[in-house]
Coordinates of C-alpha atoms and ligand atoms in Angstrom, one line a residue:
M1 CA 0.0 0.0 0.0
L2 CA 1.2 3.5 -0.7
T3 CA 1.4 5.9 2.1
G4 CA 0.0 9.3 2.6
L5 CA 1.2 12.5 1.0
A6 CA 4.2 12.5 3.2
G7 CA 6.1 9.9 1.3
H8 CA 5.7 11.6 -2.0
V9 CA 8.3 13.5 -4.1
V10 CA 6.8 16.8 -5.3
A11 CA 7.9 19.8 -7.2
Q12 CA 9.0 22.7 -5.2
E13 CA 10.1 26.1 -6.6
Q14 CA 13.0 27.7 -4.9
N15 CA 13.0 31.3 -3.9
S16 CA 15.8 33.1 -2.4
Q17 CA 13.5 34.9 0.1
A18 CA 12.5 31.8 1.8
P19 CA 14.7 30.3 4.6
A20 CA 16.8 27.6 3.0
M21 CA 16.0 23.8 4.0
T22 CA 17.9 20.6 3.3
V23 CA 16.1 17.8 1.6
T24 CA 15.9 15.9 4.8
E25 CA 14.3 18.9 6.6
K26 CA 11.8 19.2 3.9
E27 CA 10.8 15.6 4.0
A28 CA 10.4 15.8 7.7
A29 CA 8.3 19.0 7.6
K30 CA 6.2 17.6 4.7
K31 CA 5.3 14.6 6.9
I32 CA 4.4 16.8 9.9
Y33 CA 2.3 19.2 7.6
F34 CA 0.4 16.3 6.2
E35 CA -0.2 14.7 9.6
R36 CA -1.0 18.1 11.5
C37 CA -1.7 21.0 9.3
A38 CA -3.3 20.0 5.9
G39 CA -6.6 19.2 7.3
C40 CA -7.4 22.7 8.2
H41 CA -5.1 24.8 5.8
G42 CA -5.2 22.6 2.6
V43 CA -2.4 20.9 0.8
L44 CA -1.9 24.0 -1.4
R45 CA -2.3 26.0 1.8
K46 CA -5.1 28.1 0.2
G47 CA -6.9 28.1 3.6
A48 CA -10.3 26.8 4.6
T49 CA -11.0 26.2 8.3
G50 CA -7.5 27.4 8.8
K51 CA -5.9 30.6 7.3
N52 CA -4.3 30.8 3.9
L53 CA -0.6 29.9 4.5
E54 CA 1.0 30.8 1.1
P55 CA 4.4 32.7 1.2
H56 CA 2.8 35.4 -1.1
W57 CA 6.2 36.7 -2.2
T58 CA 5.4 36.4 -5.8
K59 CA 2.1 38.2 -5.6
T60 CA 2.2 41.7 -7.1
D61 CA -0.5 44.3 -6.9
K62 CA -1.9 46.1 -10.0
D63 CA 1.1 48.5 -10.1
G64 CA 3.5 45.8 -10.2
K65 CA 4.7 46.1 -6.5
T66 CA 5.1 43.1 -4.3
T67 CA 2.3 42.9 -2.0
E68 CA 2.6 42.4 1.9
G69 CA 1.1 39.5 3.6
G70 CA 1.5 35.6 3.7
T71 CA 3.8 33.6 5.8
L72 CA 7.0 35.3 4.5
A73 CA 5.9 38.7 5.8
L74 CA 5.1 37.3 9.3
G75 CA 8.7 36.0 9.5
Q76 CA 10.3 33.1 11.4
S77 CA 10.0 33.9 15.1
R78 CA 6.3 35.1 14.8
L79 CA 5.4 32.0 12.9
E80 CA 7.2 29.8 15.6
K81 CA 5.1 31.6 18.2
I82 CA 1.8 31.2 16.4
I83 CA 2.3 27.4 15.7
G84 CA 3.6 26.9 19.3
Y85 CA 1.0 28.8 21.2
G86 CA -2.0 29.0 18.8
T87 CA -4.1 32.3 18.3
D88 CA -7.4 33.6 19.5
G89 CA -8.6 33.1 15.9
G90 CA -8.9 29.4 16.6
M91 CA -5.4 28.0 15.7
V92 CA -4.5 25.4 18.2
N93 CA -1.3 25.2 20.1
F94 CA 1.2 22.7 19.0
D95 CA 3.8 23.2 21.7
D96 CA 2.7 20.1 23.5
I97 CA 2.9 18.0 20.4
L98 CA 5.9 19.4 18.4
T99 CA 9.5 19.8 19.8
K100 CA 11.1 23.3 19.6
E101 CA 13.1 22.1 16.6
E102 CA 10.0 20.9 15.0
L103 CA 8.2 24.2 15.5
S104 CA 11.2 26.0 14.0
L105 CA 11.3 23.6 11.0
M106 CA 7.5 24.2 10.3
A107 CA 7.8 27.9 10.5
K108 CA 10.6 27.6 7.8
Y109 CA 8.7 25.0 5.7
I110 CA 5.5 27.3 5.3
Q111 CA 7.6 30.2 4.0
N112 CA 8.5 28.0 1.1
T113 CA 6.2 27.5 -1.8
P114 CA 3.7 24.9 -1.2
D115 CA 4.3 21.5 -2.6
V116 CA 2.0 20.2 -5.6
P117 CA 1.5 16.7 -4.9
P118 CA 0.8 14.0 -7.6
E119 CA -2.5 13.0 -8.9
F120 CA -4.0 9.6 -8.0
G121 CA -6.3 8.3 -10.7
L122 CA -8.3 5.1 -11.4
K123 CA -5.3 3.2 -12.6
D124 CA -3.4 4.1 -9.4
Q125 CA -6.2 3.1 -7.2
L126 CA -6.8 -0.2 -9.1
A127 CA -3.1 -1.0 -8.5
S128 CA -3.7 -0.6 -4.8
W129 CA -6.8 -2.7 -4.5
K130 CA -6.7 -6.0 -2.7
V131 CA -9.5 -8.5 -2.0
L132 CA -8.3 -10.3 1.0
V133 CA -11.3 -12.7 1.1
E134 CA -13.1 -13.2 -2.1
V135 CA -17.0 -12.8 -1.9
K136 CA -17.5 -16.5 -2.7
D137 CA -15.3 -17.4 0.4
R138 CA -17.2 -15.2 2.7
P139 CA -19.9 -16.5 5.1
T140 CA -23.5 -16.7 3.8
K141 CA -24.9 -16.0 7.4
Q142 CA -23.5 -14.5 10.5
M143 CA -21.0 -16.9 12.0
N144 CA -20.7 -15.3 15.5
K145 CA -23.1 -15.0 18.2
Y146 CA -22.5 -11.2 18.8
N147 CA -25.4 -8.7 18.9
L148 CA -24.1 -7.0 15.8
N149 CA -26.7 -4.2 16.0
N150 CA -25.0 -3.0 19.2
M151 CA -21.4 -3.5 18.0
F152 CA -19.3 -0.2 18.0
S153 CA -16.5 0.6 15.6
V154 CA -14.0 2.6 17.4
T155 CA -11.2 4.7 15.8
L156 CA -7.9 4.1 17.5
R157 CA -6.6 7.3 15.9
D158 CA -2.7 7.0 16.4
T159 CA -2.2 3.3 15.9
G160 CA -4.0 3.1 12.4
E161 CA -6.5 0.6 13.8
V162 CA -10.2 0.2 14.5
A163 CA -11.4 -1.7 17.5
L164 CA -14.7 -3.6 17.3
I165 CA -16.3 -3.4 20.8
D166 CA -19.3 -5.5 21.8
G167 CA -21.8 -2.9 23.2
D168 CA -23.6 -5.7 25.3
T169 CA -20.5 -7.1 27.1
K170 CA -18.1 -4.1 26.5
E171 CA -15.4 -6.7 25.3
I172 CA -13.1 -5.8 22.4
R173 CA -14.1 -8.5 19.8
S174 CA -11.4 -7.5 17.3
I175 CA -8.8 -5.0 16.4
V176 CA -8.1 -4.5 12.8
K177 CA -5.3 -2.8 10.9
T178 CA -6.6 0.1 8.8
G179 CA -5.4 3.3 7.2
Y180 CA -3.5 6.1 9.0
A181 CA -5.6 7.9 11.6
V182 CA -8.9 6.6 10.5
H183 CA -11.5 9.2 10.4
I184 CA -14.9 7.7 10.3
S185 CA -16.8 4.3 10.0
R186 CA -20.0 3.9 8.0
M187 CA -22.2 0.9 7.5
S188 CA -23.7 -0.9 4.6
A189 CA -27.4 -0.7 4.2
S190 CA -27.8 -4.2 5.4
G191 CA -25.6 -3.7 8.6
R192 CA -23.2 -6.5 7.6
Y193 CA -20.2 -4.4 6.3
V194 CA -18.3 -1.7 8.1
Y195 CA -16.4 0.8 5.8
V196 CA -13.5 2.8 7.3
I197 CA -11.4 5.4 5.8
G198 CA -8.0 6.5 6.9
R199 CA -6.6 10.1 6.6
D200 CA -4.2 8.4 4.1
G201 CA -7.1 7.5 1.7
R202 CA -7.0 4.0 2.6
V203 CA -10.5 2.2 2.6
S204 CA -10.9 -0.9 4.6
L205 CA -14.0 -3.1 4.4
I206 CA -14.8 -5.3 7.4
D207 CA -17.2 -8.2 7.3
L208 CA -19.1 -8.4 10.6
W209 CA -20.5 -11.9 9.7
M210 CA -17.2 -13.7 10.0
E211 CA -16.5 -15.7 13.1
K212 CA -13.9 -12.9 14.0
P213 CA -14.8 -9.9 12.1
A214 CA -11.9 -8.9 9.8
V215 CA -10.9 -6.9 6.8
V216 CA -12.0 -8.5 3.5
A217 CA -10.9 -5.9 1.0
E218 CA -8.8 -2.7 0.8
V219 CA -8.2 0.1 -1.6
K220 CA -6.5 3.5 -1.6
I221 CA -8.6 6.2 -3.2
A222 CA -6.5 9.4 -2.5
F223 CA -3.5 10.4 -0.6
D224 CA -5.5 12.3 1.9
A225 CA -9.2 11.7 2.8
R226 CA -12.0 12.0 5.4
S227 CA -15.4 10.6 4.1
I228 CA -17.1 7.5 3.1
D229 CA -20.6 6.1 2.7
T230 CA -22.6 3.6 1.0
S231 CA -25.6 3.1 -1.3
K232 CA -28.6 2.9 1.0
F233 CA -31.6 3.4 -1.4
K234 CA -34.0 0.5 -1.8
G235 CA -32.7 -1.9 -4.6
F236 CA -29.0 -0.6 -4.2
E237 CA -28.4 -2.0 -0.7
D238 CA -24.7 -2.9 -0.3
K239 CA -24.1 -2.3 -4.1
Y240 CA -21.8 0.7 -4.0
A241 CA -19.6 2.7 -1.7
I242 CA -18.4 6.3 -2.3
A243 CA -15.3 7.9 -0.7
G244 CA -14.1 11.5 -0.8
G245 CA -10.6 12.8 -1.2
Y246 CA -9.0 15.8 0.2
W247 CA -6.0 15.3 -2.1
P248 CA -6.5 14.9 -4.9
P249 CA -9.8 16.6 -4.6
Q250 CA -12.1 13.9 -6.0
Y251 CA -14.5 11.1 -5.1
T252 CA -14.5 7.5 -6.0
I253 CA -17.4 5.2 -6.4
M254 CA -16.5 1.5 -5.7
E255 CA -18.3 -1.9 -5.7
G256 CA -20.0 -2.4 -2.2
D257 CA -18.5 -5.8 -1.5
T258 CA -15.1 -5.8 -3.0
L259 CA -14.1 -2.0 -3.1
K260 CA -13.2 -2.3 -6.7
P261 CA -12.9 1.3 -7.9
L262 CA -15.3 2.0 -10.7
K263 CA -15.4 5.6 -11.2
V264 CA -13.3 8.7 -10.3
V265 CA -14.8 12.2 -10.4
S266 CA -12.8 15.4 -9.8
T267 CA -14.4 18.1 -7.7
R268 CA -12.1 20.8 -9.1
G269 CA -14.1 23.8 -10.2
V270 CA -15.6 27.0 -9.4
T271 CA -16.8 28.4 -6.0
V272 CA -20.1 29.9 -5.0
D273 CA -18.4 33.2 -5.6
G274 CA -17.5 32.3 -9.1
D275 CA -13.8 31.8 -8.6
Y276 CA -11.8 28.8 -9.8
H277 CA -10.3 26.7 -6.9
P278 CA -7.7 24.1 -7.6
E279 CA -8.3 22.1 -4.3
P280 CA -12.0 21.8 -3.4
R281 CA -11.9 18.9 -0.9
V282 CA -14.7 16.5 -0.4
A283 CA -16.0 17.0 3.2
S284 CA -19.1 15.0 4.5
I285 CA -20.9 12.5 2.3
V286 CA -24.3 11.0 3.1
S287 CA -26.6 8.5 1.4
S288 CA -30.2 9.4 0.7
F289 CA -33.0 7.0 1.7
I290 CA -35.5 8.6 -0.6
K291 CA -33.5 8.6 -3.9
P292 CA -30.5 6.6 -5.3
E293 CA -28.4 9.5 -4.6
W294 CA -25.5 10.7 -2.4
V295 CA -25.1 14.2 -1.1
V296 CA -21.5 15.1 -1.5
N297 CA -20.4 18.3 0.3
V298 CA -17.5 20.1 -1.5
K299 CA -15.5 22.1 1.2
E300 CA -13.9 25.0 -0.7
T301 CA -16.4 25.6 -3.5
G302 CA -19.4 25.5 -1.2
Q303 CA -21.2 23.4 -3.8
I304 CA -23.3 20.5 -2.7
L305 CA -23.4 17.7 -5.3
M306 CA -26.4 15.4 -5.5
V307 CA -24.8 12.3 -7.2
D308 CA -27.3 10.1 -8.7
Y309 CA -25.8 6.4 -8.7
S310 CA -28.7 4.7 -10.4
D311 CA -26.6 4.8 -13.7
I312 CA -22.9 5.4 -12.9
E313 CA -21.9 5.0 -16.6
N314 CA -24.0 8.1 -17.3
L315 CA -23.5 9.9 -14.0
K316 CA -26.1 12.7 -13.3
T317 CA -25.2 15.4 -10.7
T318 CA -27.2 18.2 -9.5
T319 CA -25.0 21.1 -8.2
I320 CA -26.5 23.2 -5.4
G321 CA -24.7 26.3 -4.4
S322 CA -24.6 27.1 -0.7
A323 CA -21.8 28.7 1.3
K324 CA -18.2 28.1 2.2
F325 CA -16.5 26.1 3.6
L326 CA -18.7 23.0 3.9
H327 CA -17.7 20.5 6.5
D328 CA -19.8 17.9 8.4
G329 CA -23.7 17.5 9.0
G330 CA -26.5 15.2 9.3
W331 CA -30.1 14.5 8.5
D332 CA -33.1 16.1 10.1
A333 CA -35.6 13.7 11.8
S334 CA -37.6 13.1 8.5
K335 CA -34.3 12.2 6.7
R336 CA -35.7 14.5 3.8
Y337 CA -33.3 17.5 4.5
F338 CA -29.6 17.3 5.0
L339 CA -28.1 20.0 7.2
V340 CA -24.4 20.9 6.6
A341 CA -22.2 23.4 8.4
A342 CA -20.6 26.1 6.1
N343 CA -18.1 26.9 9.0
A344 CA -16.2 29.9 7.7
S345 CA -19.5 31.6 6.7
N346 CA -21.2 30.9 10.1
K347 CA -24.1 29.3 8.3
I348 CA -26.0 26.0 8.1
A349 CA -27.1 24.9 4.7
A350 CA -30.2 22.7 4.5
V351 CA -30.7 20.8 1.3
D352 CA -34.1 19.3 0.4
T353 CA -33.1 16.0 -1.2
K354 CA -36.6 15.4 -2.5
T355 CA -36.5 18.5 -4.7
G356 CA -32.8 18.6 -5.1
K357 CA -32.8 22.3 -4.1
L358 CA -31.5 24.4 -1.2
A359 CA -34.1 24.8 1.3
A360 CA -32.4 27.3 3.4
L361 CA -29.1 29.0 4.4
V362 CA -29.4 29.8 8.1
D363 CA -27.1 32.2 9.9
V364 CA -25.7 30.8 13.1
A365 CA -22.9 31.6 15.7
K366 CA -19.3 31.3 14.9
L367 CA -17.7 28.1 13.5
P368 CA -20.6 25.5 13.6
H369 CA -19.4 21.9 14.1
P370 CA -22.3 19.6 14.2
G371 CA -20.8 16.2 13.7
R372 CA -24.0 14.7 12.6
G373 CA -26.2 17.0 14.7
A374 CA -29.1 16.0 17.1
N375 CA -32.8 15.8 16.5
F376 CA -35.4 16.1 18.9
T377 CA -38.9 17.7 19.5
H378 CA -38.6 20.9 21.4
P379 CA -41.5 21.6 23.8
T380 CA -42.2 25.1 22.2
F381 CA -40.8 24.9 18.7
G382 CA -41.4 21.2 17.5
P383 CA -38.9 19.3 15.6
V384 CA -35.4 20.9 15.8
W385 CA -31.9 20.1 14.8
A386 CA -29.0 21.0 17.0
T387 CA -25.5 21.9 16.2
G388 CA -22.6 22.9 18.5
H389 CA -20.0 25.5 17.7
L390 CA -16.0 25.4 17.9
G391 CA -16.0 29.2 18.1
A392 CA -19.1 30.2 20.2
D393 CA -20.4 29.4 23.6
V394 CA -23.8 28.0 22.5
L395 CA -25.6 25.2 21.0
T396 CA -27.9 26.2 18.0
L397 CA -31.3 24.8 17.6
I398 CA -32.9 25.2 14.2
S399 CA -36.5 24.4 13.4
T400 CA -36.8 21.7 10.7
A401 CA -39.7 21.2 8.3
S402 CA -41.9 18.4 8.6
D403 CA -44.5 17.1 6.5
E404 CA -46.5 15.6 9.3
A405 CA -49.9 17.4 10.0
K406 CA -49.3 17.4 13.6
N407 CA -46.3 19.7 13.0
A408 CA -48.1 22.2 10.8
K409 CA -48.2 24.6 13.8
Y410 CA -44.4 24.9 13.8
K411 CA -44.1 25.7 10.1
K412 CA -43.6 29.4 10.9
Y413 CA -40.4 28.7 12.8
N414 CA -38.9 26.5 10.0
W415 CA -35.3 27.2 9.0
T416 CA -34.9 29.8 11.7
V417 CA -32.7 29.6 14.9
V418 CA -35.3 29.0 17.6
Q419 CA -33.0 28.9 20.6
E420 CA -29.2 29.3 21.5
V421 CA -28.5 26.9 24.4
K422 CA -25.8 28.3 26.7
H423 CA -22.6 26.0 26.4
V424 CA -18.9 26.7 26.3
P425 CA -16.7 27.1 23.1
G426 CA -14.7 24.3 21.8
N427 CA -17.6 21.9 21.2
L428 CA -17.1 19.2 18.6
F429 CA -20.1 16.9 18.8
V430 CA -23.6 16.8 20.2
K431 CA -25.8 13.8 20.4
T432 CA -29.3 12.6 21.4
H433 CA -31.3 9.5 20.6
P434 CA -35.1 9.2 19.8
K435 CA -35.5 7.1 23.0
S436 CA -33.6 9.5 25.2
Q437 CA -34.8 12.7 27.1
N438 CA -31.2 14.1 27.1
L439 CA -28.9 16.2 25.0
W440 CA -25.1 15.6 25.4
A441 CA -22.3 17.9 24.0
D442 CA -18.6 17.6 24.6
S443 CA -16.2 20.6 24.8
A444 CA -13.1 18.7 23.7
Q445 CA -11.3 21.7 22.1
N446 CA -11.9 24.2 25.0
P447 CA -8.5 25.5 26.3
D448 CA -9.3 24.8 29.9
K449 CA -8.1 21.2 30.8
D450 CA -11.1 20.5 33.2
T451 CA -13.7 21.7 30.6
A452 CA -12.0 19.6 27.8
E453 CA -12.1 16.6 30.0
S454 CA -15.8 16.9 30.7
V455 CA -19.1 16.6 28.9
S456 CA -22.5 18.5 29.5
V457 CA -25.8 17.0 29.7
W458 CA -29.1 18.9 29.3
K459 CA -32.7 17.6 29.9
L460 CA -34.6 18.1 26.6
S461 CA -37.4 19.5 28.7
D462 CA -35.3 22.3 30.3
L463 CA -32.5 23.6 28.1
S464 CA -32.0 26.7 30.3
K465 CA -28.7 25.2 31.9
P466 CA -26.9 21.8 31.8
Y467 CA -28.6 19.3 34.1
K468 CA -25.1 17.9 34.9
I469 CA -21.5 18.3 34.0
L470 CA -19.6 14.9 34.0
H471 CA -15.9 15.0 34.6
V472 CA -15.2 12.0 32.3
A473 CA -11.3 11.9 32.9
K474 CA -12.0 11.9 36.7
D475 CA -14.9 9.3 36.3
S476 CA -12.5 7.0 34.4
G477 CA -10.4 6.4 37.5
L478 CA -7.4 6.4 35.4
P479 CA -4.2 8.3 36.9
E480 CA -4.2 12.0 36.3
T481 CA -2.0 13.1 33.5
K482 CA -0.4 16.6 32.9
A483 CA -1.5 16.5 29.2
V484 CA -5.3 16.9 28.4
R485 CA -7.3 13.9 27.9
R486 CA -10.1 15.2 25.7
A487 CA -13.6 13.8 26.5
V488 CA -14.9 13.5 23.0
H489 CA -17.7 12.3 20.8
P490 CA -20.8 11.0 22.7
E491 CA -22.4 8.0 21.1
Y492 CA -25.5 6.1 22.1
S493 CA -25.9 2.3 22.3
A494 CA -28.5 0.9 19.8
D495 CA -31.4 0.9 22.4
G496 CA -30.5 4.5 23.5
T497 CA -29.9 3.7 27.1
E498 CA -26.1 4.2 27.3
V499 CA -23.8 7.0 26.2
W500 CA -20.2 6.2 25.3
I501 CA -17.7 9.0 25.5
S502 CA -13.9 8.5 24.4
L503 CA -11.3 9.7 26.7
W504 CA -8.6 10.8 24.1
G505 CA -5.2 10.8 25.7
G506 CA -1.7 11.0 24.3
K507 CA -0.2 8.1 22.4
T508 CA 1.6 6.9 25.4
D509 CA -1.1 7.7 28.0
Q510 CA -3.7 5.1 29.0
S511 CA -6.9 6.0 27.3
A512 CA -10.5 4.7 27.8
I513 CA -14.1 4.8 26.7
V514 CA -16.3 5.8 29.6
V515 CA -19.9 4.4 29.5
Y516 CA -22.7 6.3 31.3
D517 CA -26.3 5.4 32.0
D518 CA -28.4 7.8 30.0
K519 CA -31.3 8.0 32.4
T520 CA -29.4 8.2 35.8
L521 CA -26.1 9.8 34.3
T522 CA -24.1 7.4 36.5
L523 CA -20.9 5.6 35.4
K524 CA -21.6 2.1 34.0
K525 CA -18.3 1.0 32.7
V526 CA -14.8 2.1 31.9
I527 CA -13.5 0.1 28.9
T528 CA -9.8 0.4 29.0
D529 CA -7.0 -1.8 27.7
P530 CA -3.3 -1.4 26.8
K531 CA -4.4 -1.7 23.2
M532 CA -7.0 1.1 23.6
I533 CA -4.7 3.9 22.3
T534 CA -6.2 7.3 21.4
P535 CA -9.8 6.4 20.9
T536 CA -11.8 9.1 19.1
G537 CA -14.9 8.4 16.9
K538 CA -17.3 5.5 17.9
F539 CA -19.9 4.3 15.5
N540 CA -22.7 2.1 16.9
V541 CA -23.7 -0.2 14.1
Y542 CA -27.4 0.2 14.3
N543 CA -27.4 4.0 14.8
T544 CA -24.9 4.5 11.9
Q545 CA -26.7 2.1 9.6
H546 CA -29.9 4.0 10.1
D547 CA -28.6 7.6 10.6
I548 CA -30.1 7.8 14.0
Y549 CA -29.1 10.9 16.0
Ligands
LIG1 FE1 -13.2 15.1 11.7 C1 -16.3 13.9 10.8 C2 -12.9 16.5 8.6 C3 -10.4 16.8 12.7 C4 -13.2 13.2 14.5 N1 -14.4 15.2 10.0 C5 -15.6 14.6 9.8 C6 -16.1 14.9 8.5 C7 -15.1 15.7 7.9 C8 -14.1 15.8 8.8 C9 -15.2 16.1 6.5 C10 -17.4 14.5 7.9 C11 -17.4 13.0 7.3 C12 -18.6 12.5 6.9 O1 -19.7 12.6 7.6 O2 -18.8 12.0 5.7 N2 -11.8 16.4 10.8 C13 -11.9 16.9 9.5 C14 -10.9 17.8 9.2 O3 -10.6 18.1 8.1 C15 -10.2 18.1 10.5 C16 -10.6 19.4 11.0 C17 -8.7 18.1 10.5 C18 -7.9 17.0 10.0 O4 -6.7 17.0 9.8 O5 -8.6 15.8 9.9 C19 -10.8 17.0 11.4 N3 -12.1 15.0 13.3 C20 -10.9 15.8 13.5 C21 -10.2 15.4 14.8 O6 -9.3 15.9 15.2 C22 -11.2 14.5 15.5 C23 -11.9 15.1 16.7 C24 -10.4 13.3 16.0 C25 -10.0 12.3 15.0 O7 -10.3 11.2 15.1 O8 -9.2 12.6 14.1 C26 -12.2 14.1 14.4 N4 -14.5 13.8 12.5 C27 -14.4 13.1 13.7 C28 -15.4 12.2 13.9 C29 -16.3 12.4 12.9 C30 -15.6 13.4 11.9 C31 -15.5 11.4 15.1 C32 -17.6 11.7 12.6 C33 -18.7 12.2 13.4 C34 -20.1 11.4 13.4 O9 -20.7 11.1 14.5 O10 -20.3 10.8 12.2

């Protein structure tokens, strides 16, 4: 298998104004940039969630004068400080992750011209494709006795693995090797297969029917990637998978049971402002239940693509303009509308997947980050969808449309912010469940250690203040560490009675998943094991298969 972008030789123009670097230094910096920086700033450093990091020395104004700005203008020592200590604008600090020498290296690196990495087309993808267990050699029925509905696929971020944890017994059933820093797991429509995508673009297909669930196929679809989903519309169950690339900016449609890449489509093009963008990365992808379509959200262009997979030879795509930069999102309760964060515009875009049109662009507080969001019925405003914010101290509740007659009285609120619930900044994920009376939100990116290690829980009947704040790190009973162990990503069990929170420590710290009873908010279980290294996202099979949140 090929690695991520870090291992690739790329063209780099030299300029006398940039600090000189040896080949070895550049390679080391390139690896760090890929692993730590590219996600927010982009490979070409054009900026998205993070600022533009181009050197800018070649830019001239209309009179031919060199313009100020860019990393070169900031200079070495200012850049080292920004990278080390972060900024009020949302840049996180790296002084606890990178050494002094690495901080200095990165400051030098970003004053040099950005690398232009190679492309990765169908031929390259086919060359990387491996079927480890042929379809004919796979079980024809479930060969284990696990309650697969309540299995959790857990990202072990820094080991490049996924742990399959039995939700009933809390035992680790299997740990499988996957791509680098797996981002998400998604399910096939039948619930048999788990698809995971590494940041290095490696897709792994896990068959849950095997006696010991294992990877049965792999393919690499990009050098840098974050999203994957499957065909869930009736008649297409388990037929296709789709994965989105950050670099190259493209998506690949694959066979569902073998991962054979079938079609690669570039997302390069024009933004909603009418400017060409060379690196419009694929952010979230979701599969419609009402049409054979995927909703593909293109970050830098702000274009939402409805990709019709009923005839992939003659692919039809509807392009819906929204706002920049599209990131993550989820369905409303009716699963007709998809709501996605346009984070730099402080907006939520709602797409009507029935009509293939933008239903609304809703102004919200700074840097919305919904994960998949949370759906519930508000006592005053009816059906709402909630998002948290990285950059504001609220959770935003948006009234969603509903075709049900009983909800007609709420129509006047549709697509407006009906309430801002007081929280703290640095939220990444919110969650509830149709059977729960609670709303959970983490605060994993808050600069305060205690706050980052805690989660807040509200009663849906009274959102005026958190009903309880749970200090997950303390509840875990694990020895205290100097470094932050972030409490991140609440995920419900299939029956909606438990909430699992990852306690995301450093690579050498003992980490855990802390399980709470949703009704009593008491500690139920701490799942910990020497192999449980840096757990982050957790994906309950049933809830992920049916998009329940
Ligand atoms: Fe994520 C979802 C991108 C950092 C954990 N993240 C997503 C999605 C995108 C994305 C596009 C939506 C996928 C979908 O639904 O198809 N994430 C990015 C980044 O670009 C970013 C900001 C920087 C990077 O370099 O990757 C980033 N993400 C993180 C983390 O640091 C997190 C907290 C820990 C980790 O494992 O890396 C993290 N992202 C997650 C999780 C989801 C996710 C757990 C899925 C949420 C869900 O409930 O479905």
